[in-house]
mmCIF file of C-alpha atoms in Angstrom:
data_model
loop_
_atom_site.group_PDB
_atom_site.id
_atom_site.type_symbol
_atom_site.label_atom_id
_atom_site.label_comp_id
_atom_site.label_asym_id
_atom_site.label_seq_id
_atom_site.Cartn_x
_atom_site.Cartn_y
_atom_site.Cartn_z
ATOM 1 C CA MET A 309 4.187 4.568 18.527
ATOM 2 C CA SER A 310 6.249 7.431 17.165
ATOM 3 C CA THR A 311 7.796 9.868 19.611
ATOM 4 C CA VAL A 312 7.292 12.935 17.440
ATOM 5 C CA ALA A 313 4.600 14.321 19.745
ATOM 6 C CA THR A 314 6.240 13.879 23.143
ATOM 7 C CA THR A 315 7.366 17.509 23.502
ATOM 8 C CA ARG A 316 4.154 19.129 22.375
ATOM 9 C CA ARG A 317 1.763 18.411 25.240
ATOM 10 C CA GLY A 318 0.763 21.284 27.440
ATOM 11 C CA LYS A 319 1.763 21.541 31.080
ATOM 12 C CA GLY A 320 -0.540 20.384 33.829
ATOM 13 C CA GLY A 321 -2.712 18.339 31.454
ATOM 14 C CA THR A 322 -3.752 21.339 29.375
ATOM 15 C CA GLU A 323 -4.878 20.996 25.767
ATOM 16 C CA PRO A 324 -1.917 20.054 23.533
ATOM 17 C CA ARG A 325 -0.884 22.525 20.868
ATOM 18 C CA LEU A 326 -2.535 21.797 17.522
ATOM 19 C CA ARG A 327 -0.539 21.919 14.307
ATOM 20 C CA THR A 328 -1.367 22.942 10.747
ATOM 21 C CA ILE A 329 -0.959 20.499 7.874
ATOM 22 C CA GLY A 330 2.071 22.381 6.533
ATOM 23 C CA SER A 331 3.790 22.265 9.914
ATOM 24 C CA VAL A 332 3.107 18.541 10.265
ATOM 25 C CA CYS A 333 4.443 17.890 6.788
ATOM 26 C CA GLU A 334 7.684 19.717 7.550
ATOM 27 C CA GLU A 335 8.127 17.880 10.854
ATOM 28 C CA LEU A 336 7.720 14.433 9.318
ATOM 29 C CA ARG A 337 9.774 15.091 6.186
ATOM 30 C CA GLU A 338 13.096 14.164 7.796
ATOM 31 C CA ALA A 339 11.852 10.669 8.677
ATOM 32 C CA PHE A 340 9.612 10.344 5.603
ATOM 33 C CA PRO A 341 11.097 12.319 2.689
ATOM 34 C CA GLU A 342 8.231 11.289 0.395
ATOM 35 C CA ILE A 343 5.584 13.007 2.557
ATOM 36 C CA SER A 344 3.582 15.818 0.987
ATOM 37 C CA VAL A 345 0.545 17.903 1.874
ATOM 38 C CA SER A 346 -1.439 16.200 -0.874
ATOM 39 C CA LYS A 347 -0.534 12.768 0.479
ATOM 40 C CA ILE A 348 -1.737 13.733 3.976
ATOM 41 C CA ARG A 349 -4.986 14.976 2.447
ATOM 42 C CA TYR A 350 -5.353 11.712 0.570
ATOM 43 C CA LEU A 351 -4.891 9.684 3.767
ATOM 44 C CA GLU A 352 -7.635 11.791 5.334
ATOM 45 C CA ASP A 353 -9.887 11.178 2.325
ATOM 46 C CA GLN A 354 -9.337 7.441 2.798
ATOM 47 C CA GLY A 355 -10.420 7.660 6.448
ATOM 48 C CA LEU A 356 -7.044 6.788 7.969
ATOM 49 C CA ILE A 357 -6.654 10.074 9.826
ATOM 50 C CA ALA A 358 -9.261 12.542 11.065
ATOM 51 C CA PRO A 359 -7.726 15.890 12.094
ATOM 52 C CA ARG A 360 -9.911 18.593 13.578
ATOM 53 C CA ARG A 361 -11.248 21.402 11.404
ATOM 54 C CA THR A 362 -11.600 25.084 12.168
ATOM 55 C CA ARG A 363 -14.746 26.953 11.199
ATOM 56 C CA GLY A 364 -12.873 28.068 8.109
ATOM 57 C CA GLY A 365 -12.098 24.461 7.157
ATOM 58 C CA TYR A 366 -8.400 24.438 8.102
ATOM 59 C CA ARG A 367 -6.991 21.145 9.370
ATOM 60 C CA LEU A 368 -5.501 21.037 12.865
ATOM 61 C CA PHE A 369 -3.491 18.020 14.014
ATOM 62 C CA SER A 370 -3.110 16.903 17.621
ATOM 63 C CA PRO A 371 -0.043 14.963 18.852
ATOM 64 C CA ASP A 372 -2.087 11.747 18.612
ATOM 65 C CA ASP A 373 -3.007 12.584 15.015
ATOM 66 C CA ILE A 374 0.660 13.069 14.156
ATOM 67 C CA ASP A 375 1.678 9.843 15.875
ATOM 68 C CA ARG A 376 -0.972 7.960 13.926
ATOM 69 C CA LEU A 377 0.145 9.554 10.666
ATOM 70 C CA ALA A 378 3.766 8.580 11.355
ATOM 71 C CA THR A 379 2.674 5.002 12.080
ATOM 72 C CA ILE A 380 0.750 4.825 8.799
ATOM 73 C CA LEU A 381 3.761 6.108 6.850
ATOM 74 C CA ARG A 382 6.068 3.638 8.597
ATOM 75 C CA LEU A 383 3.794 0.668 7.834
ATOM 76 C CA GLN A 384 3.646 1.734 4.182
ATOM 77 C CA ARG A 385 7.405 2.144 3.900
ATOM 78 C CA ASP A 386 8.752 -0.675 6.075
ATOM 79 C CA GLU A 387 6.017 -3.304 5.989
ATOM 80 C CA PHE A 388 4.789 -2.656 2.406
ATOM 81 C CA LEU A 389 1.186 -2.792 3.635
ATOM 82 C CA PRO A 390 -1.620 -1.389 1.461
ATOM 83 C CA LEU A 391 -3.834 1.257 3.026
ATOM 84 C CA ARG A 392 -6.850 -0.986 3.565
ATOM 85 C CA VAL A 393 -4.673 -3.387 5.589
ATOM 86 C CA ILE A 394 -3.202 -0.530 7.614
ATOM 87 C CA ARG A 395 -6.710 0.696 8.427
ATOM 88 C CA GLU A 396 -7.685 -2.762 9.692
ATOM 89 C CA GLU A 397 -4.459 -3.049 11.662
ATOM 90 C CA LEU A 398 -4.954 0.316 13.364
ATOM 91 C CA ASP A 399 -8.722 0.224 13.884
ATOM 92 C CA GLY A 400 -9.717 -3.437 13.956
ATOM 93 C CA PRO A 401 -10.392 -5.068 17.348
ATOM 94 C CA GLY A 402 -7.114 -6.830 18.098
ATOM 95 C CA ALA A 403 -6.327 -7.480 14.439
ATOM 96 C CA SER A 404 -2.748 -8.549 13.862
ATOM 97 C CA ALA A 405 -0.878 -7.540 10.723
ATOM 98 C CA GLU A 406 -0.793 -11.140 9.554
ATOM 99 C CA ARG A 407 -4.547 -11.615 9.849
ATOM 100 C CA ALA A 408 -5.127 -8.270 8.171
ATOM 101 C CA ILE A 409 -2.958 -9.256 5.220
ATOM 102 C CA ARG A 410 -4.872 -12.491 4.876
ATOM 103 C CA ARG A 411 -8.164 -10.601 4.761
ATOM 104 C CA SER A 412 -6.867 -8.193 2.124
ATOM 105 C CA VAL A 413 -6.828 -10.526 -0.855
ATOM 106 C CA GLY A 414 -10.354 -9.552 -1.968
ATOM 107 C CA LEU A 415 -10.058 -10.919 -5.504
ATOM 108 C CA ALA A 416 -13.774 -10.798 -6.216
ATOM 109 C CA GLY A 417 -14.204 -7.040 -5.784
ATOM 110 C CA ARG A 418 -13.731 -4.406 -8.462
ATOM 111 C CA GLU A 419 -11.339 -1.515 -8.002
ATOM 112 C CA ASP A 420 -11.888 2.103 -8.922
ATOM 113 C CA GLU A 421 -9.643 3.603 -11.577
ATOM 114 C CA ILE A 422 -7.250 6.512 -11.165
ATOM 115 C CA ASP A 423 -5.344 8.607 -13.685
ATOM 116 C CA THR A 424 -1.584 9.072 -13.907
ATOM 117 C CA ALA A 425 -1.564 12.231 -11.792
ATOM 118 C CA GLU A 426 -3.443 10.581 -8.933
ATOM 119 C CA LEU A 427 -1.269 7.466 -9.098
ATOM 120 C CA CYS A 428 1.834 9.651 -8.844
ATOM 121 C CA ASP A 429 0.314 11.488 -5.888
ATOM 122 C CA ARG A 430 -0.656 8.322 -4.026
ATOM 123 C CA ALA A 431 2.647 6.557 -4.646
ATOM 124 C CA SER A 432 4.821 9.693 -4.323
ATOM 125 C CA VAL A 433 6.538 8.994 -7.642
ATOM 126 C CA ALA A 434 7.262 11.027 -10.776
ATOM 127 C CA PRO A 435 5.399 10.560 -14.089
ATOM 128 C CA ASP A 436 8.660 9.481 -15.775
ATOM 129 C CA PHE A 437 9.016 6.676 -13.233
ATOM 130 C CA VAL A 438 5.428 5.568 -13.909
ATOM 131 C CA GLY A 439 6.157 5.560 -17.657
ATOM 132 C CA GLU A 440 9.226 3.404 -17.112
ATOM 133 C CA LEU A 441 7.303 0.901 -14.983
ATOM 134 C CA GLU A 442 4.583 0.750 -17.610
ATOM 135 C CA ALA A 443 7.084 0.237 -20.415
ATOM 136 C CA PHE A 444 8.430 -2.864 -18.664
ATOM 137 C CA GLY A 445 4.964 -4.168 -17.798
ATOM 138 C CA ILE A 446 5.382 -3.742 -14.047
ATOM 139 C CA ILE A 447 2.215 -1.661 -13.825
ATOM 140 C CA VAL A 448 -0.582 -1.785 -16.368
ATOM 141 C CA SER A 449 -3.235 0.633 -17.546
ATOM 142 C CA ARG A 450 -5.981 0.960 -20.086
ATOM 143 C CA VAL A 451 -6.206 3.951 -22.390
ATOM 144 C CA LYS A 452 -9.483 5.836 -22.603
ATOM 145 C CA SER A 453 -9.761 8.978 -24.729
ATOM 146 C CA GLY A 454 -5.972 9.202 -24.741
ATOM 147 C CA GLU A 455 -5.720 9.020 -20.941
ATOM 148 C CA HIS A 456 -4.048 6.182 -19.043
ATOM 149 C CA LEU A 457 -6.258 4.767 -16.300
ATOM 150 C CA PHE A 458 -4.930 2.468 -13.581
ATOM 151 C CA ARG A 459 -6.519 0.248 -10.981
ATOM 152 C CA GLU A 460 -6.068 1.716 -7.517
ATOM 153 C CA SER A 461 -3.795 -1.159 -6.463
ATOM 154 C CA GLU A 462 -1.295 -0.148 -9.158
ATOM 155 C CA ALA A 463 -0.387 2.784 -6.891
ATOM 156 C CA ASP A 464 0.705 0.291 -4.212
ATOM 157 C CA VAL A 465 2.822 -1.510 -6.829
ATOM 158 C CA ALA A 466 4.428 1.756 -7.937
ATOM 159 C CA ALA A 467 5.171 2.777 -4.344
ATOM 160 C CA ALA A 468 6.863 -0.573 -3.638
ATOM 161 C CA CYS A 469 8.911 -0.231 -6.834
ATOM 162 C CA ALA A 470 10.001 3.251 -5.754
ATOM 163 C CA ARG A 471 11.255 1.885 -2.434
ATOM 164 C CA LEU A 472 13.235 -0.797 -4.251
ATOM 165 C CA ALA A 473 14.619 1.824 -6.641
ATOM 166 C CA ARG A 474 16.340 3.499 -3.688
ATOM 167 C CA PHE A 475 18.529 0.380 -3.475
ATOM 168 C CA GLY A 476 19.423 0.538 -7.165
ATOM 169 C CA ILE A 477 16.779 -1.912 -8.399
ATOM 170 C CA ASP A 478 15.361 -0.371 -11.564
ATOM 171 C CA ALA A 479 12.425 -1.372 -13.752
ATOM 172 C CA ARG A 480 14.480 -3.865 -15.787
ATOM 173 C CA HIS A 481 15.354 -5.851 -12.677
ATOM 174 C CA LEU A 482 11.760 -5.767 -11.465
ATOM 175 C CA ARG A 483 10.725 -8.022 -14.341
ATOM 176 C CA THR A 484 12.115 -10.882 -12.234
ATOM 177 C CA PHE A 485 9.318 -10.285 -9.718
ATOM 178 C CA LEU A 486 6.773 -9.923 -12.512
ATOM 179 C CA THR A 487 7.779 -13.199 -14.161
ATOM 180 C CA ALA A 488 7.649 -15.148 -10.898
ATOM 181 C CA ALA A 489 4.242 -13.704 -9.990
ATOM 182 C CA GLY A 490 2.887 -14.468 -13.453
ATOM 183 C CA ARG A 491 3.931 -18.107 -13.277
ATOM 184 C CA GLN A 492 2.328 -18.556 -9.869
ATOM 185 C CA ALA A 493 -0.892 -16.868 -10.990
ATOM 186 C CA THR A 494 -1.066 -19.033 -14.117
ATOM 187 C CA LEU A 495 -0.678 -22.217 -12.091
ATOM 188 C CA ILE A 496 -3.409 -21.243 -9.641
ATOM 189 C CA GLU A 497 -5.709 -20.036 -12.409
ATOM 190 C CA GLN A 498 -5.502 -23.431 -14.125
ATOM 191 C CA LEU A 499 -6.800 -25.106 -10.982
ATOM 192 C CA VAL A 500 -9.970 -23.028 -10.743
ATOM 193 C CA ALA A 501 -10.512 -21.939 -14.357
ATOM 194 C CA PRO A 502 -13.499 -24.262 -15.057
ATOM 195 C CA GLY A 503 -15.394 -22.864 -12.061
ATOM 196 C CA LEU A 504 -14.562 -19.252 -12.930
ATOM 197 C CA ARG A 505 -15.953 -19.742 -16.433
ATOM 198 C CA SER A 506 -19.114 -21.420 -15.175
ATOM 199 C CA ARG A 507 -22.465 -19.694 -15.694
ATOM 200 C CA ASN A 508 -23.725 -21.232 -12.474
ATOM 201 C CA PRO A 509 -23.535 -18.456 -9.840
ATOM 202 C CA GLU A 510 -22.943 -20.880 -6.967
ATOM 203 C CA ARG A 511 -20.165 -22.688 -8.784
ATOM 204 C CA ARG A 512 -18.514 -19.408 -9.766
ATOM 205 C CA LYS A 513 -18.767 -18.167 -6.173
ATOM 206 C CA GLY A 514 -17.111 -21.363 -4.945
ATOM 207 C CA ALA A 515 -14.345 -20.981 -7.514
ATOM 208 C CA LEU A 516 -13.678 -17.415 -6.367
ATOM 209 C CA GLU A 517 -13.475 -18.580 -2.752
ATOM 210 C CA ASP A 518 -11.026 -21.323 -3.796
ATOM 211 C CA LEU A 519 -9.001 -18.733 -5.744
ATOM 212 C CA GLU A 520 -8.700 -16.487 -2.682
ATOM 213 C CA ALA A 521 -7.752 -19.421 -0.448
ATOM 214 C CA LEU A 522 -5.105 -20.555 -2.925
ATOM 215 C CA ALA A 523 -3.802 -16.997 -3.219
ATOM 216 C CA ARG A 524 -3.322 -16.730 0.539
ATOM 217 C CA VAL A 525 -1.459 -20.042 0.770
ATOM 218 C CA ALA A 526 0.664 -19.251 -2.290
ATOM 219 C CA GLN A 527 1.509 -15.834 -0.846
ATOM 220 C CA GLU A 528 2.636 -17.433 2.391
ATOM 221 C CA LEU A 529 4.707 -20.095 0.616
ATOM 222 C CA SER A 530 6.388 -17.542 -1.648
ATOM 223 C CA HIS A 531 7.248 -15.410 1.374
ATOM 224 C CA LEU A 532 8.732 -18.366 3.272
ATOM 225 C CA LEU A 533 10.800 -19.569 0.316
ATOM 226 C CA PHE A 534 12.018 -16.039 -0.344
ATOM 227 C CA LEU A 535 13.148 -15.620 3.271
ATOM 228 C CA ARG A 536 14.830 -19.029 3.232
ATOM 229 C CA ASP A 537 16.908 -18.093 0.187
ATOM 230 C CA LEU A 538 17.882 -14.735 1.710
ATOM 231 C CA ARG A 539 18.804 -16.433 4.978
ATOM 232 C CA THR A 540 21.000 -18.884 3.079
ATOM 233 C CA ALA A 541 22.713 -16.006 1.271
ATOM 234 C CA ALA A 542 23.386 -14.279 4.574
ATOM 235 C CA GLU A 543 24.846 -17.462 6.056
ATOM 236 C CA ARG A 544 27.133 -17.962 3.060
ATOM 237 C CA SER A 545 28.559 -14.475 3.441
ATOM 238 C CA SER A 546 29.198 -14.771 7.197
#
């Protein structure tokens, strides 16, 4: 747990001092420069945090609320976990991060769509950065009445790209990841394509289950091979 709240508890077990959303945002900004009031509100909307409310509707955060918020931000930044996985990790009965990731594939479900402004807000990125990612095919959208609409998961992609950009990896370099992912997806799709195209509901359901199982195994293999190559590079340089 974060230690940001250790100095805020009252003496003698009294009620800890509650903080406003602006105060919390300022406190966490040093550790998480991308934090914003709108992002905290979004995390509340998604059910990850639940600060108290005054009669006038103002949010008040306890030390535990702030610790939880810091944990969520850390898991997003350091572990690259999507919000639904973080929720399961924090709230699920004994759920480990690995099991949560495995449950997150969810290929059969449909995602809601968000516009450019909301994607920027969720991912804490600028519209120009989104345009650059789109130009290189890293994130994709559909245009409706002149407006670009994205699947919700594209915000997670944009946020991960922004973290890589801090190390000098720009959109051009990210095409390496896109190409590798595309080849893996094409291979797996070929294995289950007949079932996915079937009009038989049971056969299609089975194909979707196979697709999710293959996705989990492929994700694990890609991760292991990636770490092996990085480990080899580190050994060569030592």
